Amino acid sequence: MANKDFYTVLGVSRDADADTIKKAYRKLAMEYHPDKNPGDKSAEERFKEIAEAYAVLSDPQKRRQYDQFGSEGMRGGGGFDPRGFSDPFDIFREVFGGGFGDIFGMGGGGRRQTVQRGTDLQVRLKLDLEEIGRGASKKLKIKKLVRCEKCSGSGAKSGTSRTTCPQCQGRGEVAYRQGFFSISRTCGRCFGEGQVIEHPCSACDGEGRVRGETTLDVEIPAGVAEGQYLTIRGAGNIGLRGGPNGDVLVIIEEKPHPHFQRHGNDLLFDLTISFPQLALGDEVEVPTLGGKARITIAPGTQSGKILRMRGKGIPNLNGGGAGDQLIRITAFTPTRLSSAEKDLLKKLAEFESIYPEQTDKGLSEKMREAKR
Ligand SMILES: [Zn+2]
Ligand SMILES: [Zn+2]
């Protein structure tokens, strides 16, 4: 090949202009591209030869030098070696993809290594309101794909290694022509990795990863809510053949609480007390997330009134205070009364002051109220 005449290689005359040289290269490069001639070594050699010839003849300065000294002269004393000067695929890309910038999705460096990141894992974590209220430390056991120790994640049987993909010569993608455009797609042989495994590791079938289990320590901040999630970077499945790990998403689920209903960061607690307590006032014990607390019922408190215990709700996730605990008061109506108790209530019923003032609210207003 060293002695081949570049003009002959491209099939052009010695006085061919730049356009003719380019056209000749395009035609031949398409014809001998390894993707069109899979497994054909001579086509590949020819493809490289064509690229080499074009690299020299398309550059006015190199062409002058070549015309003067020939390829041997260039190598000996001319100071540059056209061989290895440019990757034949770079030249191909430059000519066919020229003007379309990064249509090939490759940098000038040539070889593209596609690294596949492992997938993310989702883990559901059930928390009760107490845990949400103060924050929680949890250990989560998760099943995930971990590095195969037998092949150290390479996917190749021990004593062997991955080899350059013969289909794409390690580029990870192949270019083909469609109309005026040269389009590249991921290599179907190596799936874009540029390398193939001739002898896969038996433990992982060449994936470089196996099923495993791990325990994660997770710190849940106070104030999280149902459906929110924490991302633990790099704790997910490992990528194919040593690719980086995905993440673990810890999705918060809130367990229903026997006493409290959560509304944002406020907690609603229903307190049912007797009519005398409402009428005369009292001090009553109520549960809170932080333990029992006492609240004062003022004399004359109406059933349905909501009392507010400031700051006794869920802490704000982003810091700065907390919601409130709301106490919704309901009057208890006794159902099992002795005759003595009935007599007392009958006596009480004789007093006008125990009856509500009659209002002239319309029915629709009452229904609106009822819906509140
Ligand atoms: Zn393995
Ligand atoms: Zn390939």
mmCIF file with all atom_site columns, C-alpha atoms in Angstrom, residues 145-295:
data_model
loop_
_atom_site.group_PDB
_atom_site.id
_atom_site.type_symbol
_atom_site.label_atom_id
_atom_site.label_alt_id
_atom_site.label_comp_id
_atom_site.label_asym_id
_atom_site.label_entity_id
_atom_site.label_seq_id
_atom_site.pdbx_PDB_ins_code
_atom_site.Cartn_x
_atom_site.Cartn_y
_atom_site.Cartn_z
_atom_site.occupancy
_atom_site.B_iso_or_equiv
_atom_site.pdbx_formal_charge
_atom_site.auth_seq_id
_atom_site.auth_comp_id
_atom_site.auth_asym_id
_atom_site.auth_atom_id
_atom_site.pdbx_PDB_model_num
ATOM 1   C CA . LEU A 1 145 ? -27.742 -5.772  40.754 1.00 0.00 ? 145 LEU A CA 1
ATOM 2   C CA . VAL A 1 146 ? -24.202 -5.705  42.093 1.00 0.00 ? 146 VAL A CA 1
ATOM 3   C CA . ARG A 1 147 ? -20.806 -6.149  40.518 1.00 0.00 ? 147 ARG A CA 1
ATOM 4   C CA . CYS A 1 148 ? -19.935 -9.698  39.505 1.00 0.00 ? 148 CYS A CA 1
ATOM 5   C CA . GLU A 1 149 ? -16.898 -10.569 41.578 1.00 0.00 ? 149 GLU A CA 1
ATOM 6   C CA . LYS A 1 150 ? -15.938 -13.487 39.393 1.00 0.00 ? 150 LYS A CA 1
ATOM 7   C CA . CYS A 1 151 ? -15.076 -11.241 36.440 1.00 0.00 ? 151 CYS A CA 1
ATOM 8   C CA . SER A 1 152 ? -14.625 -8.022  38.424 1.00 0.00 ? 152 SER A CA 1
ATOM 9   C CA . GLY A 1 153 ? -17.485 -6.540  36.472 1.00 0.00 ? 153 GLY A CA 1
ATOM 10  C CA . SER A 1 154 ? -15.874 -6.924  33.057 1.00 0.00 ? 154 SER A CA 1
ATOM 11  C CA . GLY A 1 155 ? -18.263 -9.620  31.854 1.00 0.00 ? 155 GLY A CA 1
ATOM 12  C CA . ALA A 1 156 ? -15.379 -11.551 30.305 1.00 0.00 ? 156 ALA A CA 1
ATOM 13  C CA . LYS A 1 157 ? -14.404 -15.026 31.443 1.00 0.00 ? 157 LYS A CA 1
ATOM 14  C CA . SER A 1 158 ? -11.317 -14.898 33.626 1.00 0.00 ? 158 SER A CA 1
ATOM 15  C CA . GLY A 1 159 ? -8.145  -14.954 31.558 1.00 0.00 ? 159 GLY A CA 1
ATOM 16  C CA . THR A 1 160 ? -9.925  -13.343 28.609 1.00 0.00 ? 160 THR A CA 1
ATOM 17  C CA . SER A 1 161 ? -10.870 -9.766  27.940 1.00 0.00 ? 161 SER A CA 1
ATOM 18  C CA . ARG A 1 162 ? -13.199 -7.750  25.837 1.00 0.00 ? 162 ARG A CA 1
ATOM 19  C CA . THR A 1 163 ? -12.203 -7.135  22.267 1.00 0.00 ? 163 THR A CA 1
ATOM 20  C CA . THR A 1 164 ? -12.882 -4.365  19.821 1.00 0.00 ? 164 THR A CA 1
ATOM 21  C CA . CYS A 1 165 ? -16.202 -4.834  18.087 1.00 0.00 ? 165 CYS A CA 1
ATOM 22  C CA . PRO A 1 166 ? -15.572 -6.119  14.552 1.00 0.00 ? 166 PRO A CA 1
ATOM 23  C CA . GLN A 1 167 ? -18.780 -4.591  13.266 1.00 0.00 ? 167 GLN A CA 1
ATOM 24  C CA . CYS A 1 168 ? -18.088 -0.972  14.184 1.00 0.00 ? 168 CYS A CA 1
ATOM 25  C CA . GLN A 1 169 ? -14.339 -1.127  14.823 1.00 0.00 ? 169 GLN A CA 1
ATOM 26  C CA . GLY A 1 170 ? -14.973 0.062   18.332 1.00 0.00 ? 170 GLY A CA 1
ATOM 27  C CA . ARG A 1 171 ? -16.850 3.176   17.375 1.00 0.00 ? 171 ARG A CA 1
ATOM 28  C CA . GLY A 1 172 ? -20.078 1.994   18.930 1.00 0.00 ? 172 GLY A CA 1
ATOM 29  C CA . GLU A 1 173 ? -22.039 3.191   15.959 1.00 0.00 ? 173 GLU A CA 1
ATOM 30  C CA . VAL A 1 174 ? -22.262 2.725   12.277 1.00 0.00 ? 174 VAL A CA 1
ATOM 31  C CA . ALA A 1 175 ? -23.056 5.307   9.641  1.00 0.00 ? 175 ALA A CA 1
ATOM 32  C CA . TYR A 1 176 ? -25.266 4.780   6.667  1.00 0.00 ? 176 TYR A CA 1
ATOM 33  C CA . ARG A 1 177 ? -26.536 7.018   3.986  1.00 0.00 ? 177 ARG A CA 1
ATOM 34  C CA . GLN A 1 178 ? -30.103 8.042   3.506  1.00 0.00 ? 178 GLN A CA 1
ATOM 35  C CA . GLY A 1 179 ? -30.758 10.460  0.685  1.00 0.00 ? 179 GLY A CA 1
ATOM 36  C CA . PHE A 1 180 ? -28.483 13.416  1.187  1.00 0.00 ? 180 PHE A CA 1
ATOM 37  C CA . PHE A 1 181 ? -27.838 12.628  4.790  1.00 0.00 ? 181 PHE A CA 1
ATOM 38  C CA . SER A 1 182 ? -25.425 10.384  6.443  1.00 0.00 ? 182 SER A CA 1
ATOM 39  C CA . ILE A 1 183 ? -26.988 9.028   9.561  1.00 0.00 ? 183 ILE A CA 1
ATOM 40  C CA . SER A 1 184 ? -25.476 7.008   12.306 1.00 0.00 ? 184 SER A CA 1
ATOM 41  C CA . ARG A 1 185 ? -27.085 4.445   14.475 1.00 0.00 ? 185 ARG A CA 1
ATOM 42  C CA . THR A 1 186 ? -25.943 2.428   17.431 1.00 0.00 ? 186 THR A CA 1
ATOM 43  C CA . CYS A 1 187 ? -23.986 -0.624  16.412 1.00 0.00 ? 187 CYS A CA 1
ATOM 44  C CA . GLY A 1 188 ? -26.213 -3.689  16.607 1.00 0.00 ? 188 GLY A CA 1
ATOM 45  C CA . ARG A 1 189 ? -23.390 -6.017  17.452 1.00 0.00 ? 189 ARG A CA 1
ATOM 46  C CA . CYS A 1 190 ? -21.978 -4.291  20.520 1.00 0.00 ? 190 CYS A CA 1
ATOM 47  C CA . PHE A 1 191 ? -24.992 -2.093  21.314 1.00 0.00 ? 191 PHE A CA 1
ATOM 48  C CA . GLY A 1 192 ? -22.836 0.988   21.267 1.00 0.00 ? 192 GLY A CA 1
ATOM 49  C CA . GLU A 1 193 ? -20.179 -0.230  23.634 1.00 0.00 ? 193 GLU A CA 1
ATOM 50  C CA . GLY A 1 194 ? -17.508 -0.564  20.973 1.00 0.00 ? 194 GLY A CA 1
ATOM 51  C CA . GLN A 1 195 ? -16.341 -3.805  22.513 1.00 0.00 ? 195 GLN A CA 1
ATOM 52  C CA . VAL A 1 196 ? -17.633 -7.329  22.477 1.00 0.00 ? 196 VAL A CA 1
ATOM 53  C CA . ILE A 1 197 ? -17.073 -10.299 24.720 1.00 0.00 ? 197 ILE A CA 1
ATOM 54  C CA . GLU A 1 198 ? -16.057 -13.459 22.926 1.00 0.00 ? 198 GLU A CA 1
ATOM 55  C CA . HIS A 1 199 ? -15.972 -15.555 26.109 1.00 0.00 ? 199 HIS A CA 1
ATOM 56  C CA . PRO A 1 200 ? -18.571 -14.342 28.577 1.00 0.00 ? 200 PRO A CA 1
ATOM 57  C CA . CYS A 1 201 ? -18.189 -14.865 32.303 1.00 0.00 ? 201 CYS A CA 1
ATOM 58  C CA . SER A 1 202 ? -20.310 -17.836 33.346 1.00 0.00 ? 202 SER A CA 1
ATOM 59  C CA . ALA A 1 203 ? -21.452 -16.258 36.605 1.00 0.00 ? 203 ALA A CA 1
ATOM 60  C CA . CYS A 1 204 ? -23.050 -13.221 35.010 1.00 0.00 ? 204 CYS A CA 1
ATOM 61  C CA . ASP A 1 205 ? -23.500 -14.242 31.360 1.00 0.00 ? 205 ASP A CA 1
ATOM 62  C CA . GLY A 1 206 ? -21.242 -11.407 30.344 1.00 0.00 ? 206 GLY A CA 1
ATOM 63  C CA . GLU A 1 207 ? -23.244 -8.698  32.061 1.00 0.00 ? 207 GLU A CA 1
ATOM 64  C CA . GLY A 1 208 ? -20.605 -7.994  34.681 1.00 0.00 ? 208 GLY A CA 1
ATOM 65  C CA . ARG A 1 209 ? -23.285 -7.896  37.350 1.00 0.00 ? 209 ARG A CA 1
ATOM 66  C CA . VAL A 1 210 ? -25.334 -10.310 39.404 1.00 0.00 ? 210 VAL A CA 1
ATOM 67  C CA . ARG A 1 211 ? -28.284 -10.201 41.750 1.00 0.00 ? 211 ARG A CA 1
ATOM 68  C CA . GLY A 1 212 ? -27.392 -9.221  45.249 1.00 0.00 ? 212 GLY A CA 1
ATOM 69  C CA . GLU A 1 213 ? -28.657 -7.600  48.362 1.00 0.00 ? 213 GLU A CA 1
ATOM 70  C CA . THR A 1 214 ? -27.562 -4.634  50.370 1.00 0.00 ? 214 THR A CA 1
ATOM 71  C CA . THR A 1 215 ? -28.618 -2.651  53.392 1.00 0.00 ? 215 THR A CA 1
ATOM 72  C CA . LEU A 1 216 ? -29.035 1.078   53.124 1.00 0.00 ? 216 LEU A CA 1
ATOM 73  C CA . ASP A 1 217 ? -28.967 3.481   56.023 1.00 0.00 ? 217 ASP A CA 1
ATOM 74  C CA . VAL A 1 218 ? -31.472 6.183   55.317 1.00 0.00 ? 218 VAL A CA 1
ATOM 75  C CA . GLU A 1 219 ? -31.963 9.378   57.279 1.00 0.00 ? 219 GLU A CA 1
ATOM 76  C CA . ILE A 1 220 ? -35.469 10.725  56.863 1.00 0.00 ? 220 ILE A CA 1
ATOM 77  C CA . PRO A 1 221 ? -35.769 14.390  57.799 1.00 0.00 ? 221 PRO A CA 1
ATOM 78  C CA . ALA A 1 222 ? -38.728 15.497  59.887 1.00 0.00 ? 222 ALA A CA 1
ATOM 79  C CA . GLY A 1 223 ? -41.678 16.845  57.928 1.00 0.00 ? 223 GLY A CA 1
ATOM 80  C CA . VAL A 1 224 ? -41.745 14.568  54.883 1.00 0.00 ? 224 VAL A CA 1
ATOM 81  C CA . ALA A 1 225 ? -45.094 13.734  53.323 1.00 0.00 ? 225 ALA A CA 1
ATOM 82  C CA . GLU A 1 226 ? -46.766 10.915  51.442 1.00 0.00 ? 226 GLU A CA 1
ATOM 83  C CA . GLY A 1 227 ? -45.445 10.585  47.907 1.00 0.00 ? 227 GLY A CA 1
ATOM 84  C CA . GLN A 1 228 ? -42.263 12.571  48.475 1.00 0.00 ? 228 GLN A CA 1
ATOM 85  C CA . TYR A 1 229 ? -39.034 10.773  47.805 1.00 0.00 ? 229 TYR A CA 1
ATOM 86  C CA . LEU A 1 230 ? -35.415 10.941  48.749 1.00 0.00 ? 230 LEU A CA 1
ATOM 87  C CA . THR A 1 231 ? -32.759 10.216  46.183 1.00 0.00 ? 231 THR A CA 1
ATOM 88  C CA . ILE A 1 232 ? -29.761 8.243   47.345 1.00 0.00 ? 232 ILE A CA 1
ATOM 89  C CA . ARG A 1 233 ? -27.216 8.771   44.631 1.00 0.00 ? 233 ARG A CA 1
ATOM 90  C CA . GLY A 1 234 ? -25.284 5.782   43.419 1.00 0.00 ? 234 GLY A CA 1
ATOM 91  C CA . ALA A 1 235 ? -27.107 3.259   45.579 1.00 0.00 ? 235 ALA A CA 1
ATOM 92  C CA . GLY A 1 236 ? -29.102 1.665   42.741 1.00 0.00 ? 236 GLY A CA 1
ATOM 93  C CA . ASN A 1 237 ? -28.325 -1.086  40.258 1.00 0.00 ? 237 ASN A CA 1
ATOM 94  C CA . ILE A 1 238 ? -24.816 -1.199  38.893 1.00 0.00 ? 238 ILE A CA 1
ATOM 95  C CA . GLY A 1 239 ? -24.507 -0.544  35.167 1.00 0.00 ? 239 GLY A CA 1
ATOM 96  C CA . LEU A 1 240 ? -23.683 -3.159  32.568 1.00 0.00 ? 240 LEU A CA 1
ATOM 97  C CA . ARG A 1 241 ? -20.057 -4.264  32.673 1.00 0.00 ? 241 ARG A CA 1
ATOM 98  C CA . GLY A 1 242 ? -18.881 -1.847  35.297 1.00 0.00 ? 242 GLY A CA 1
ATOM 99  C CA . GLY A 1 243 ? -21.104 1.068   34.319 1.00 0.00 ? 243 GLY A CA 1
ATOM 100 C CA . PRO A 1 244 ? -21.935 3.504   37.110 1.00 0.00 ? 244 PRO A CA 1
ATOM 101 C CA . ASN A 1 245 ? -24.691 2.803   39.594 1.00 0.00 ? 245 ASN A CA 1
ATOM 102 C CA . GLY A 1 246 ? -28.186 4.160   39.337 1.00 0.00 ? 246 GLY A CA 1
ATOM 103 C CA . ASP A 1 247 ? -29.891 5.810   42.293 1.00 0.00 ? 247 ASP A CA 1
ATOM 104 C CA . VAL A 1 248 ? -32.296 4.591   44.913 1.00 0.00 ? 248 VAL A CA 1
ATOM 105 C CA . LEU A 1 249 ? -35.485 6.571   45.296 1.00 0.00 ? 249 LEU A CA 1
ATOM 106 C CA . VAL A 1 250 ? -37.023 6.151   48.721 1.00 0.00 ? 250 VAL A CA 1
ATOM 107 C CA . ILE A 1 251 ? -40.697 6.952   48.362 1.00 0.00 ? 251 ILE A CA 1
ATOM 108 C CA . ILE A 1 252 ? -42.459 7.985   51.532 1.00 0.00 ? 252 ILE A CA 1
ATOM 109 C CA . GLU A 1 253 ? -45.728 6.390   52.524 1.00 0.00 ? 253 GLU A CA 1
ATOM 110 C CA . GLU A 1 254 ? -47.641 7.664   55.499 1.00 0.00 ? 254 GLU A CA 1
ATOM 111 C CA . LYS A 1 255 ? -49.339 5.149   57.761 1.00 0.00 ? 255 LYS A CA 1
ATOM 112 C CA . PRO A 1 256 ? -52.816 6.150   58.900 1.00 0.00 ? 256 PRO A CA 1
ATOM 113 C CA . HIS A 1 257 ? -52.755 7.326   62.498 1.00 0.00 ? 257 HIS A CA 1
ATOM 114 C CA . PRO A 1 258 ? -55.302 6.184   65.105 1.00 0.00 ? 258 PRO A CA 1
ATOM 115 C CA . HIS A 1 259 ? -55.752 9.726   66.462 1.00 0.00 ? 259 HIS A CA 1
ATOM 116 C CA . PHE A 1 260 ? -54.588 12.287  63.976 1.00 0.00 ? 260 PHE A CA 1
ATOM 117 C CA . GLN A 1 261 ? -55.546 13.361  60.518 1.00 0.00 ? 261 GLN A CA 1
ATOM 118 C CA . ARG A 1 262 ? -52.833 15.256  58.692 1.00 0.00 ? 262 ARG A CA 1
ATOM 119 C CA . HIS A 1 263 ? -53.744 18.400  56.754 1.00 0.00 ? 263 HIS A CA 1
ATOM 120 C CA . GLY A 1 264 ? -50.535 19.814  55.351 1.00 0.00 ? 264 GLY A CA 1
ATOM 121 C CA . ASN A 1 265 ? -48.409 20.233  58.447 1.00 0.00 ? 265 ASN A CA 1
ATOM 122 C CA . ASP A 1 266 ? -51.405 20.607  60.747 1.00 0.00 ? 266 ASP A CA 1
ATOM 123 C CA . LEU A 1 267 ? -52.785 17.660  62.675 1.00 0.00 ? 267 LEU A CA 1
ATOM 124 C CA . LEU A 1 268 ? -56.470 17.382  63.374 1.00 0.00 ? 268 LEU A CA 1
ATOM 125 C CA . PHE A 1 269 ? -57.625 15.657  66.532 1.00 0.00 ? 269 PHE A CA 1
ATOM 126 C CA . ASP A 1 270 ? -61.281 15.026  67.351 1.00 0.00 ? 270 ASP A CA 1
ATOM 127 C CA . LEU A 1 271 ? -62.124 15.525  71.010 1.00 0.00 ? 271 LEU A CA 1
ATOM 128 C CA . THR A 1 272 ? -65.536 14.495  72.265 1.00 0.00 ? 272 THR A CA 1
ATOM 129 C CA . ILE A 1 273 ? -66.483 15.852  75.707 1.00 0.00 ? 273 ILE A CA 1
ATOM 130 C CA . SER A 1 274 ? -69.601 16.198  77.808 1.00 0.00 ? 274 SER A CA 1
ATOM 131 C CA . PHE A 1 275 ? -72.079 19.053  77.773 1.00 0.00 ? 275 PHE A CA 1
ATOM 132 C CA . PRO A 1 276 ? -71.220 20.090  81.363 1.00 0.00 ? 276 PRO A CA 1
ATOM 133 C CA . GLN A 1 277 ? -67.524 20.312  80.414 1.00 0.00 ? 277 GLN A CA 1
ATOM 134 C CA . LEU A 1 278 ? -68.432 22.561  77.493 1.00 0.00 ? 278 LEU A CA 1
ATOM 135 C CA . ALA A 1 279 ? -70.784 24.700  79.530 1.00 0.00 ? 279 ALA A CA 1
ATOM 136 C CA . LEU A 1 280 ? -68.646 25.008  82.670 1.00 0.00 ? 280 LEU A CA 1
ATOM 137 C CA . GLY A 1 281 ? -65.166 24.755  81.185 1.00 0.00 ? 281 GLY A CA 1
ATOM 138 C CA . ASP A 1 282 ? -62.518 22.173  82.016 1.00 0.00 ? 282 ASP A CA 1
ATOM 139 C CA . GLU A 1 283 ? -58.949 21.080  81.506 1.00 0.00 ? 283 GLU A CA 1
ATOM 140 C CA . VAL A 1 284 ? -58.604 18.014  79.334 1.00 0.00 ? 284 VAL A CA 1
ATOM 141 C CA . GLU A 1 285 ? -55.711 15.728  78.408 1.00 0.00 ? 285 GLU A CA 1
ATOM 142 C CA . VAL A 1 286 ? -55.087 15.206  74.695 1.00 0.00 ? 286 VAL A CA 1
ATOM 143 C CA . PRO A 1 287 ? -52.466 13.221  72.809 1.00 0.00 ? 287 PRO A CA 1
ATOM 144 C CA . THR A 1 288 ? -49.854 15.040  70.722 1.00 0.00 ? 288 THR A CA 1
ATOM 145 C CA . LEU A 1 289 ? -46.983 13.682  68.640 1.00 0.00 ? 289 LEU A CA 1
ATOM 146 C CA . GLY A 1 290 ? -44.679 14.607  71.473 1.00 0.00 ? 290 GLY A CA 1
ATOM 147 C CA . GLY A 1 291 ? -46.751 12.914  74.182 1.00 0.00 ? 291 GLY A CA 1
ATOM 148 C CA . LYS A 1 292 ? -49.735 13.897  76.264 1.00 0.00 ? 292 LYS A CA 1
ATOM 149 C CA . ALA A 1 293 ? -50.628 17.546  76.817 1.00 0.00 ? 293 ALA A CA 1
ATOM 150 C CA . ARG A 1 294 ? -53.400 19.423  78.580 1.00 0.00 ? 294 ARG A CA 1
ATOM 151 C CA . ILE A 1 295 ? -55.732 21.935  77.003 1.00 0.00 ? 295 ILE A CA 1
#
